[in-house]
PDB file of C-alpha atoms in Angstrom:
ATOM      1  CA  MET A   1      99.801 118.478 149.543  1.00  0.00           C
ATOM      2  CA  ILE A   2     101.451 120.095 153.011  1.00  0.00           C
ATOM      3  CA  VAL A   3      99.004 122.858 153.764  1.00  0.00           C
ATOM      4  CA  GLY A   4      96.358 120.231 153.225  1.00  0.00           C
ATOM      5  CA  LEU A   5      97.886 117.733 155.459  1.00  0.00           C
ATOM      6  CA  ILE A   6      98.036 120.415 158.095  1.00  0.00           C
ATOM      7  CA  LYS A   7      94.433 121.965 157.762  1.00  0.00           C
ATOM      8  CA  PRO A   8      92.840 119.421 154.911  1.00  0.00           C
ATOM      9  CA  GLY A   9      89.417 121.825 155.402  1.00  0.00           C
ATOM     10  CA  ILE A  10      91.971 124.825 153.617  1.00  0.00           C
ATOM     11  CA  ILE A  11      92.370 122.659 150.224  1.00  0.00           C
ATOM     12  CA  LEU A  12      88.631 121.015 150.575  1.00  0.00           C
ATOM     13  CA  LYS A  13      86.322 123.738 150.962  1.00  0.00           C
ATOM     14  CA  TRP A  14      83.957 121.960 148.878  1.00  0.00           C
ATOM     15  CA  ASP A  15      84.115 118.711 151.285  1.00  0.00           C
ATOM     16  CA  LYS A  16      81.948 118.543 154.155  1.00  0.00           C
ATOM     17  CA  LYS A  17      84.309 115.738 156.012  1.00  0.00           C
ATOM     18  CA  PRO A  18      87.753 116.779 154.685  1.00  0.00           C
ATOM     19  CA  THR A  19      90.684 114.335 155.565  1.00  0.00           C
ATOM     20  CA  ARG A  20      94.697 114.299 155.248  1.00  0.00           C
ATOM     21  CA  LEU A  21      93.876 111.172 153.176  1.00  0.00           C
ATOM     22  CA  LYS A  22      91.514 112.938 150.200  1.00  0.00           C
ATOM     23  CA  VAL A  23      94.050 115.618 150.512  1.00  0.00           C
ATOM     24  CA  PHE A  24      97.010 113.415 149.591  1.00  0.00           C
ATOM     25  CA  GLY A  25      94.377 111.624 146.979  1.00  0.00           C
ATOM     26  CA  TYR A  26      93.827 115.113 144.772  1.00  0.00           C
ATOM     27  CA  TRP A  27      97.577 115.625 145.228  1.00  0.00           C
ATOM     28  CA  VAL A  28      98.254 112.453 143.067  1.00  0.00           C
ATOM     29  CA  LEU A  29      95.324 112.637 140.859  1.00  0.00           C
ATOM     30  CA  SER A  30      96.099 116.293 139.416  1.00  0.00           C
ATOM     31  CA  LEU A  31     100.152 114.969 139.414  1.00  0.00           C
ATOM     32  CA  VAL A  32      98.941 112.013 137.113  1.00  0.00           C
ATOM     33  CA  VAL A  33      96.733 114.365 135.323  1.00  0.00           C
ATOM     34  CA  ILE A  34      99.206 116.678 134.586  1.00  0.00           C
ATOM     35  CA  GLY A  35     101.428 114.223 133.391  1.00  0.00           C
ATOM     36  CA  VAL A  36      99.186 112.954 130.845  1.00  0.00           C
ATOM     37  CA  LEU A  37      98.232 116.862 129.873  1.00  0.00           C
ATOM     38  CA  GLY A  38     102.424 116.992 129.224  1.00  0.00           C
ATOM     39  CA  VAL A  39     102.744 113.783 127.361  1.00  0.00           C
ATOM     40  CA  ILE A  40      99.887 114.714 124.955  1.00  0.00           C
ATOM     41  CA  THR A  41     101.335 118.316 124.453  1.00  0.00           C
ATOM     42  CA  THR A  42     104.580 117.035 123.582  1.00  0.00           C
ATOM     43  CA  ASP A  43     103.365 114.218 121.300  1.00  0.00           C
ATOM     44  CA  GLU A  44     100.623 117.248 119.445  1.00  0.00           C
ATOM     45  CA  GLU A  45     104.914 118.770 118.894  1.00  0.00           C
ATOM     46  CA  GLU A  46     106.157 115.719 117.749  1.00  0.00           C
ATOM     47  CA  VAL A  47     103.762 115.535 115.189  1.00  0.00           C
ATOM     48  CA  ALA A  48     103.721 118.868 114.198  1.00  0.00           C
ATOM     49  CA  ARG A  49     107.501 118.799 114.334  1.00  0.00           C
ATOM     50  CA  THR A  50     107.405 116.128 112.052  1.00  0.00           C
ATOM     51  CA  ARG A  51     104.744 117.250 109.497  1.00  0.00           C
ATOM     52  CA  ILE A  52     106.898 120.660 108.600  1.00  0.00           C
ATOM     53  CA  VAL A  53     109.873 118.335 107.758  1.00  0.00           C
ATOM     54  CA  ALA A  54     107.472 116.261 106.070  1.00  0.00           C
ATOM     55  CA  ALA A  55     106.125 119.023 104.350  1.00  0.00           C
ATOM     56  CA  ASN A  56     109.554 120.888 103.211  1.00  0.00           C
ATOM     57  CA  SER A  57     110.045 117.362 101.676  1.00  0.00           C
ATOM     58  CA  TYR A  58     107.115 117.144  99.300  1.00  0.00           C
ATOM     59  CA  ILE A  59     107.798 121.432  98.641  1.00  0.00           C
ATOM     60  CA  GLU A  60     111.534 119.826  97.346  1.00  0.00           C
ATOM     61  CA  LYS A  61     109.531 117.364  95.648  1.00  0.00           C
ATOM     62  CA  LYS A  62     107.037 120.013  93.745  1.00  0.00           C
ATOM     63  CA  GLU A  63     104.363 117.826  95.846  1.00  0.00           C
ATOM     64  CA  TYR A  64     102.752 120.796  96.987  1.00  0.00           C
ATOM     65  CA  ASP A  65      99.207 119.766  97.532  1.00  0.00           C
ATOM     66  CA  LEU A  66     100.831 116.999  99.590  1.00  0.00           C
ATOM     67  CA  ALA A  67     102.834 119.219 101.190  1.00  0.00           C
ATOM     68  CA  LYS A  68      99.369 121.935 102.114  1.00  0.00           C
ATOM     69  CA  SER A  69      97.602 118.623 103.716  1.00  0.00           C
ATOM     70  CA  SER A  70     100.359 118.183 106.081  1.00  0.00           C
ATOM     71  CA  LEU A  71     100.857 122.004 107.301  1.00  0.00           C
ATOM     72  CA  ASP A  72      96.989 122.258 107.688  1.00  0.00           C
ATOM     73  CA  LEU A  73      97.093 119.707 110.377  1.00  0.00           C
ATOM     74  CA  ILE A  74      99.130 122.009 112.411  1.00  0.00           C
ATOM     75  CA  LYS A  75      96.689 123.550 115.796  1.00  0.00           C
ATOM     76  CA  VAL A  76      96.850 127.335 116.029  1.00  0.00           C
ATOM     77  CA  GLU A  77      97.747 126.382 119.780  1.00  0.00           C
ATOM     78  CA  ASN A  78     100.982 124.387 118.247  1.00  0.00           C
ATOM     79  CA  LYS A  79     104.425 125.943 119.247  1.00  0.00           C
ATOM     80  CA  TYR A  80     104.972 125.081 114.956  1.00  0.00           C
ATOM     81  CA  TYR A  81     101.906 126.637 114.220  1.00  0.00           C
ATOM     82  CA  SER A  82     104.030 129.928 113.140  1.00  0.00           C
ATOM     83  CA  GLU A  83     106.214 127.964 111.308  1.00  0.00           C
ATOM     84  CA  ALA A  84     103.471 126.018 109.445  1.00  0.00           C
ATOM     85  CA  GLN A  85     101.808 129.230 108.271  1.00  0.00           C
ATOM     86  CA  GLU A  86     105.164 130.664 106.628  1.00  0.00           C
ATOM     87  CA  LEU A  87     105.533 127.194 105.245  1.00  0.00           C
ATOM     88  CA  LEU A  88     101.686 127.719 103.654  1.00  0.00           C
ATOM     89  CA  ALA A  89     102.667 131.032 102.380  1.00  0.00           C
ATOM     90  CA  LYS A  90     106.148 129.663 100.781  1.00  0.00           C
ATOM     91  CA  VAL A  91     103.672 126.657  99.598  1.00  0.00           C
ATOM     92  CA  ASP A  92     101.208 128.914  97.708  1.00  0.00           C
ATOM     93  CA  SER A  93     103.461 131.187  96.239  1.00  0.00           C
ATOM     94  CA  LEU A  94     105.342 128.336  94.998  1.00  0.00           C
ATOM     95  CA  ILE A  95     101.805 126.967  93.364  1.00  0.00           C
ATOM     96  CA  ALA A  96     101.437 129.787  91.671  1.00  0.00           C
ATOM     97  CA  ILE A  97     104.777 130.477  89.960  1.00  0.00           C
ATOM     98  CA  SER A  98     104.088 126.379  89.085  1.00  0.00           C
ATOM     99  CA  GLU A  99     101.205 127.273  87.414  1.00  0.00           C
ATOM    100  CA  GLU A 100     102.390 130.156  85.197  1.00  0.00           C
ATOM    101  CA  GLU A 101     105.258 127.879  84.318  1.00  0.00           C
ATOM    102  CA  GLU A 102     102.538 125.582  83.215  1.00  0.00           C
ATOM    103  CA  ARG A 103     100.689 128.209  81.193  1.00  0.00           C
ATOM    104  CA  LEU A 104     103.354 129.520  79.788  1.00  0.00           C
ATOM    105  CA  ALA A 105     104.830 125.909  78.770  1.00  0.00           C
ATOM    106  CA  LYS A 106     101.270 125.302  77.487  1.00  0.00           C
ATOM    107  CA  LEU A 107     101.132 128.765  75.331  1.00  0.00           C
ATOM    108  CA  GLU A 108     104.536 127.410  73.924  1.00  0.00           C
ATOM    109  CA  GLU A 109     103.872 124.457  72.793  1.00  0.00           C
ATOM    110  CA  GLU A 110     100.753 125.656  71.308  1.00  0.00           C
ATOM    111  CA  ARG A 111     102.524 128.427  69.131  1.00  0.00           C
ATOM    112  CA  LEU A 112     104.817 125.172  68.370  1.00  0.00           C
ATOM    113  CA  ALA A 113     102.048 123.301  66.982  1.00  0.00           C
ATOM    114  CA  ALA A 114     100.536 126.396  65.168  1.00  0.00           C
ATOM    115  CA  GLU A 115     103.724 126.968  63.121  1.00  0.00           C
ATOM    116  CA  GLU A 116     103.731 122.830  62.688  1.00  0.00           C
ATOM    117  CA  ASP A 117     100.944 123.463  61.463  1.00  0.00           C
ATOM    118  CA  LYS A 118     101.147 126.322  59.172  1.00  0.00           C
ATOM    119  CA  VAL A 119     104.626 124.864  57.930  1.00  0.00           C
ATOM    120  CA  LYS A 120     102.399 121.632  57.224  1.00  0.00           C
ATOM    121  CA  PHE A 121     100.356 123.457  55.523  1.00  0.00           C
ATOM    122  CA  LYS A 122     101.957 125.355  53.192  1.00  0.00           C
ATOM    123  CA  GLU A 123     103.939 122.088  51.989  1.00  0.00           C
ATOM    124  CA  GLN A 124     100.107 121.016  51.144  1.00  0.00           C
ATOM    125  CA  LEU A 125      99.288 123.782  49.262  1.00  0.00           C
ATOM    126  CA  GLU A 126     102.085 123.463  47.387  1.00  0.00           C
ATOM    127  CA  ARG A 127     101.711 119.713  47.120  1.00  0.00           C
ATOM    128  CA  GLU A 128      97.898 120.255  45.161  1.00  0.00           C
ATOM    129  CA  LEU A 129      99.302 123.090  42.808  1.00  0.00           C
ATOM    130  CA  LYS A 130     102.315 121.068  41.900  1.00  0.00           C
ATOM    131  CA  SER A 131     100.310 118.037  41.206  1.00  0.00           C
ATOM    132  CA  ILE A 132      97.695 120.490  39.003  1.00  0.00           C
ATOM    133  CA  ASP A 133     100.485 121.796  36.864  1.00  0.00           C
ATOM    134  CA  GLU A 134     101.719 118.704  36.311  1.00  0.00           C
ATOM    135  CA  GLY A 135      98.760 117.654  34.927  1.00  0.00           C
ATOM    136  CA  ILE A 136      96.058 115.274  36.558  1.00  0.00           C
ATOM    137  CA  ASN A 137      94.706 112.732  34.705  1.00  0.00           C
ATOM    138  CA  PHE A 138      90.720 113.208  35.218  1.00  0.00           C
ATOM    139  CA  SER A 139      90.013 110.099  33.185  1.00  0.00           C
ATOM    140  CA  LYS A 140      90.165 108.092  36.095  1.00  0.00           C
ATOM    141  CA  TYR A 141      86.929 109.466  37.828  1.00  0.00           C
ATOM    142  CA  ARG A 142      84.459 108.579  34.485  1.00  0.00           C
ATOM    143  CA  GLY A 143      82.744 105.770  34.124  1.00  0.00           C
ATOM    144  CA  SER A 144      80.492 105.435  37.344  1.00  0.00           C
ATOM    145  CA  ILE A 145      78.372 107.192  39.713  1.00  0.00           C
ATOM    146  CA  GLU A 146      81.196 106.291  42.583  1.00  0.00           C
ATOM    147  CA  ASN A 147      84.091 107.824  40.221  1.00  0.00           C
ATOM    148  CA  ILE A 148      82.174 111.106  39.741  1.00  0.00           C
ATOM    149  CA  GLN A 149      81.549 111.171  43.128  1.00  0.00           C
ATOM    150  CA  ILE A 150      85.244 111.206  44.507  1.00  0.00           C
ATOM    151  CA  GLU A 151      86.099 113.943  41.825  1.00  0.00           C
ATOM    152  CA  LEU A 152      83.486 116.076  43.516  1.00  0.00           C
ATOM    153  CA  VAL A 153      85.019 115.688  46.896  1.00  0.00           C
ATOM    154  CA  LEU A 154      87.994 116.663  45.193  1.00  0.00           C
ATOM    155  CA  PHE A 155      86.873 119.661  44.263  1.00  0.00           C
ATOM    156  CA  GLY A 156      85.322 120.265  47.800  1.00  0.00           C
ATOM    157  CA  THR A 157      89.030 118.932  49.840  1.00  0.00           C
ATOM    158  CA  TRP A 158      90.273 121.997  47.528  1.00  0.00           C
ATOM    159  CA  ALA A 159      87.701 124.461  48.235  1.00  0.00           C
ATOM    160  CA  LYS A 160      88.420 123.900  52.089  1.00  0.00           C
ATOM    161  CA  ASN A 161      91.593 124.216  51.922  1.00  0.00           C
ATOM    162  CA  ILE A 162      91.565 127.701  49.472  1.00  0.00           C
ATOM    163  CA  LYS A 163      89.066 128.715  52.439  1.00  0.00           C
ATOM    164  CA  GLU A 164      91.264 127.953  55.149  1.00  0.00           C
ATOM    165  CA  GLY A 165      94.250 129.339  53.061  1.00  0.00           C
ATOM    166  CA  GLU A 166      92.376 132.677  52.390  1.00  0.00           C
ATOM    167  CA  GLU A 167      91.540 132.913  56.373  1.00  0.00           C
ATOM    168  CA  SER A 168      95.318 132.358  56.764  1.00  0.00           C
ATOM    169  CA  GLU A 169      97.052 135.435  58.770  1.00  0.00           C
ATOM    170  CA  ASP A 170     100.164 134.355  56.599  1.00  0.00           C
ATOM    171  CA  LYS A 171     100.651 136.165  53.662  1.00  0.00           C
ATOM    172  CA  GLU A 172     102.478 132.795  51.978  1.00  0.00           C
ATOM    173  CA  ILE A 173      99.352 131.005  52.626  1.00  0.00           C
ATOM    174  CA  GLN A 174      97.007 133.459  51.507  1.00  0.00           C
ATOM    175  CA  ALA A 175      98.924 133.640  48.085  1.00  0.00           C
ATOM    176  CA  LEU A 176      99.164 129.634  47.692  1.00  0.00           C
ATOM    177  CA  ALA A 177      95.685 129.510  48.205  1.00  0.00           C
ATOM    178  CA  LYS A 178      95.023 132.418  45.892  1.00  0.00           C
ATOM    179  CA  LYS A 179      96.933 130.255  43.213  1.00  0.00           C
ATOM    180  CA  LEU A 180      94.776 127.352  43.854  1.00  0.00           C
ATOM    181  CA  LYS A 181      91.777 129.142  43.569  1.00  0.00           C
ATOM    182  CA  SER A 182      92.319 130.110  40.254  1.00  0.00           C
ATOM    183  CA  ARG A 183      93.807 126.760  39.095  1.00  0.00           C
ATOM    184  CA  VAL A 184      90.670 125.013  40.683  1.00  0.00           C
ATOM    185  CA  ILE A 185      87.974 127.556  38.994  1.00  0.00           C
ATOM    186  CA  ARG A 186      89.691 126.611  35.721  1.00  0.00           C
ATOM    187  CA  ILE A 187      89.765 123.006  36.683  1.00  0.00           C
ATOM    188  CA  GLN A 188      85.596 123.092  37.198  1.00  0.00           C
ATOM    189  CA  ALA A 189      85.071 124.668  34.203  1.00  0.00           C
ATOM    190  CA  LYS A 190      86.009 122.604  32.590  1.00  0.00           C
ATOM    191  CA  GLU A 191      85.513 119.433  34.600  1.00  0.00           C
ATOM    192  CA  PHE A 192      81.646 119.657  35.178  1.00  0.00           C
ATOM    193  CA  PRO A 193      80.546 119.550  31.776  1.00  0.00           C
ATOM    194  CA  LEU A 194      81.788 116.777  30.905  1.00  0.00           C
ATOM    195  CA  MET A 195      81.434 115.260  34.381  1.00  0.00           C
ATOM    196  CA  ARG A 196      77.112 115.947  33.427  1.00  0.00           C
ATOM    197  CA  LYS A 197      77.794 114.222  30.555  1.00  0.00           C
ATOM    198  CA  ASP A 198      79.677 111.298  31.778  1.00  0.00           C
ATOM    199  CA  TYR A 199      76.631 111.156  34.554  1.00  0.00           C
ATOM    200  CA  ALA A 200      73.562 110.653  32.062  1.00  0.00           C
ATOM    201  CA  LYS A 201      75.855 108.344  29.998  1.00  0.00           C
ATOM    202  CA  VAL A 202      76.211 106.065  33.545  1.00  0.00           C
ATOM    203  CA  VAL A 203      72.713 106.600  34.358  1.00  0.00           C
ATOM    204  CA  ALA A 204      71.390 105.811  30.283  1.00  0.00           C
ATOM    205  CA  ASN A 205      73.170 102.250  30.718  1.00  0.00           C
ATOM    206  CA  LYS A 206      71.713 101.554  34.657  1.00  0.00           C
ATOM    207  CA  MET A 207      68.254 102.363  33.148  1.00  0.00           C
ATOM    208  CA  TRP A 208      68.024 100.868  29.606  1.00  0.00           C
ATOM    209  CA  GLU A 209      66.830  97.705  31.630  1.00  0.00           C
ATOM    210  CA  ASN A 210      63.693  99.241  32.642  1.00  0.00           C
ATOM    211  CA  ASP A 211      63.221 100.687  29.235  1.00  0.00           C
ATOM    212  CA  ILE A 212      64.434 104.480  30.112  1.00  0.00           C
ATOM    213  CA  ASP A 213      66.588 106.562  27.959  1.00  0.00           C
ATOM    214  CA  VAL A 214      68.346 109.277  29.774  1.00  0.00           C
ATOM    215  CA  SER A 215      70.195 111.911  27.892  1.00  0.00           C
ATOM    216  CA  SER A 216      71.966 115.279  28.314  1.00  0.00           C
ATOM    217  CA  SER A 217      71.710 118.516  26.270  1.00  0.00           C
ATOM    218  CA  GLY A 218      72.169 122.026  26.418  1.00  0.00           C
ATOM    219  CA  SER A 219      75.411 124.427  26.333  1.00  0.00           C
ATOM    220  CA  GLY A 220      78.068 122.315  28.948  1.00  0.00           C
ATOM    221  CA  HIS A 221      75.401 119.524  29.107  1.00  0.00           C
ATOM    222  CA  THR A 222      73.309 121.606  31.951  1.00  0.00           C
ATOM    223  CA  ARG A 223      69.770 119.745  31.008  1.00  0.00           C
ATOM    224  CA  ILE A 224      69.285 115.997  32.020  1.00  0.00           C
ATOM    225  CA  ASN A 225      66.300 114.173  30.151  1.00  0.00           C
ATOM    226  CA  PHE A 226      64.950 111.457  30.857  1.00  0.00           C
ATOM    227  CA  THR A 227      62.384 109.586  28.621  1.00  0.00           C
ATOM    228  CA  GLY A 228      60.576 106.270  29.460  1.00  0.00           C
ATOM    229  CA  GLY A 229      56.325 104.658  29.439  1.00  0.00           C
ATOM    230  CA  ILE A 230      57.109 105.360  33.009  1.00  0.00           C
ATOM    231  CA  PHE A 231      56.321 108.529  32.821  1.00  0.00           C
ATOM    232  CA  ALA A 232      53.271 108.778  31.748  1.00  0.00           C
ATOM    233  CA  ALA A 233      52.062 109.654  35.073  1.00  0.00           C
ATOM    234  CA  ASN A 234      52.755 112.946  37.195  1.00  0.00           C
ATOM    235  CA  LYS A 235      53.438 110.820  40.198  1.00  0.00           C
ATOM    236  CA  ASN A 236      56.550 109.089  38.635  1.00  0.00           C
ATOM    237  CA  LYS A 237      57.997 111.734  37.506  1.00  0.00           C
ATOM    238  CA  GLN A 238      57.458 113.877  40.708  1.00  0.00           C
ATOM    239  CA  ASP A 239      58.887 110.966  43.147  1.00  0.00           C
ATOM    240  CA  PHE A 240      62.568 110.183  40.308  1.00  0.00           C
ATOM    241  CA  GLN A 241      63.211 113.660  40.431  1.00  0.00           C
ATOM    242  CA  ASN A 242      62.677 114.000  44.760  1.00  0.00           C
ATOM    243  CA  GLN A 243      65.293 110.876  44.821  1.00  0.00           C
ATOM    244  CA  LEU A 244      67.442 112.916  42.209  1.00  0.00           C
ATOM    245  CA  HIS A 245      67.227 116.570  43.300  1.00  0.00           C
ATOM    246  CA  GLU A 246      70.306 116.201  45.166  1.00  0.00           C
ATOM    247  CA  ILE A 247      72.835 114.522  43.207  1.00  0.00           C
ATOM    248  CA  LEU A 248      71.929 116.673  39.904  1.00  0.00           C
ATOM    249  CA  LYS A 249      72.571 119.622  42.090  1.00  0.00           C
ATOM    250  CA  MET A 250      75.425 118.735  43.218  1.00  0.00           C
ATOM    251  CA  LEU A 251      76.650 117.661  39.562  1.00  0.00           C
ATOM    252  CA  ARG A 252      75.116 121.210  38.275  1.00  0.00           C
ATOM    253  CA  PHE A 253      72.828 120.506  35.944  1.00  0.00           C
ATOM    254  CA  GLN A 254      70.423 123.405  35.625  1.00  0.00           C
ATOM    255  CA  GLN A 255      67.023 121.298  34.524  1.00  0.00           C
ATOM    256  CA  ALA A 256      65.685 118.289  34.762  1.00  0.00           C
ATOM    257  CA  ARG A 257      63.243 117.127  31.998  1.00  0.00           C
ATOM    258  CA  TYR A 258      60.931 114.056  31.453  1.00  0.00           C
ATOM    259  CA  ARG A 259      58.582 112.789  28.962  1.00  0.00           C
ATOM    260  CA  TRP A 260      56.801 109.103  28.434  1.00  0.00           C
ATOM    261  CA  TYR A 261      58.023 108.431  25.016  1.00  0.00           C
ATOM    262  CA  LYS A 262      60.616 109.811  22.105  1.00  0.00           C
ATOM    263  CA  GLY A 263      57.924 111.739  20.197  1.00  0.00           C
ATOM    264  CA  GLN A 264      56.284 113.638  22.708  1.00  0.00           C
ATOM    265  CA  ASN A 265      57.753 117.220  21.759  1.00  0.00           C
ATOM    266  CA  GLU A 266      56.114 118.701  25.632  1.00  0.00           C
ATOM    267  CA  TYR A 267      58.461 117.883  28.660  1.00  0.00           C
ATOM    268  CA  THR A 268      57.403 117.999  32.159  1.00  0.00           C
ATOM    269  CA  TYR A 269      60.417 120.034  33.910  1.00  0.00           C
ATOM    270  CA  TRP A 270      61.918 121.029  36.951  1.00  0.00           C
ATOM    271  CA  ASP A 271      64.781 123.757  37.579  1.00  0.00           C
ATOM    272  CA  ILE A 272      67.312 122.959  39.732  1.00  0.00           C
ATOM    273  CA  LYS A 273      69.115 126.399  40.381  1.00  0.00           C
ATOM    274  CA  PRO A 274      72.625 125.044  41.189  1.00  0.00           C
ATOM    275  CA  ALA A 275      75.757 127.101  41.931  1.00  0.00           C
ATOM    276  CA  LYS A 276      77.750 127.858  38.956  1.00  0.00           C
ATOM    277  CA  ASP A 277      80.484 125.482  37.432  1.00  0.00           C
ATOM    278  CA  THR A 278      83.160 128.116  38.809  1.00  0.00           C
ATOM    279  CA  ASP A 279      82.009 128.208  42.942  1.00  0.00           C
ATOM    280  CA  LEU A 280      84.355 126.359  44.778  1.00  0.00           C
ATOM    281  CA  VAL A 281      82.055 122.920  45.623  1.00  0.00           C
ATOM    282  CA  GLU A 282      81.121 123.147  49.583  1.00  0.00           C
ATOM    283  CA  PHE A 283      79.318 120.157  51.060  1.00  0.00           C
TER     284      PHE A 283
END
């Protein structure tokens, strides 16, 4: 300003008509600009310092994402940038530690849950064995198709538990599953012939009003016989067999026979090819 007031042209070289007043005006303008920049710089540094304080608070609370968000806003030209980067590195390290702790905690939780499930499964197998050894009243599964189906579901449940037990790595569970399997096989060998016999009686009672006679025959009641005028037509035989095929296979009938009067010597028959009575039930 002093030089410009003496010789304005030395300072205002770009101005064609330099004056002392212009020199004074530029000087005032420069003071204003420098002051504004100083205030801005000071404000940014104060904001950065506040963000660092906030980040430290978030770190203490383990709110690492909020800490990172706060520190990421501090620019490289800010004097607190280096401190912010150090804190970011600390946050990344803490996040890694936290994630590892969570992973280990989850693994431990899964391990405890697996142990609990194993204990419960052992107890379940033991209960099943105890109920069988004490004696199950299978007569409650007679008298209706629904009851027969419930008995099949019981066998299916046992089979599922046996398979799960056999696949277990626990030796005790494997031993319990083996015991249950031997008992279930014996029960099935006894029950399936009775179930087939009862099924034939139940169906006979239902079909009586339609003039269809139903009976079971063969060793172990492995054949089911249908007699009625409706079976004079081959199409009726085929339709009837199609409707009954699944339940007959589930009950392990080996053959279904059809004729249209009792004196007829020849049957139309379908071989069913079921599993053996001693094979575990799978749906």
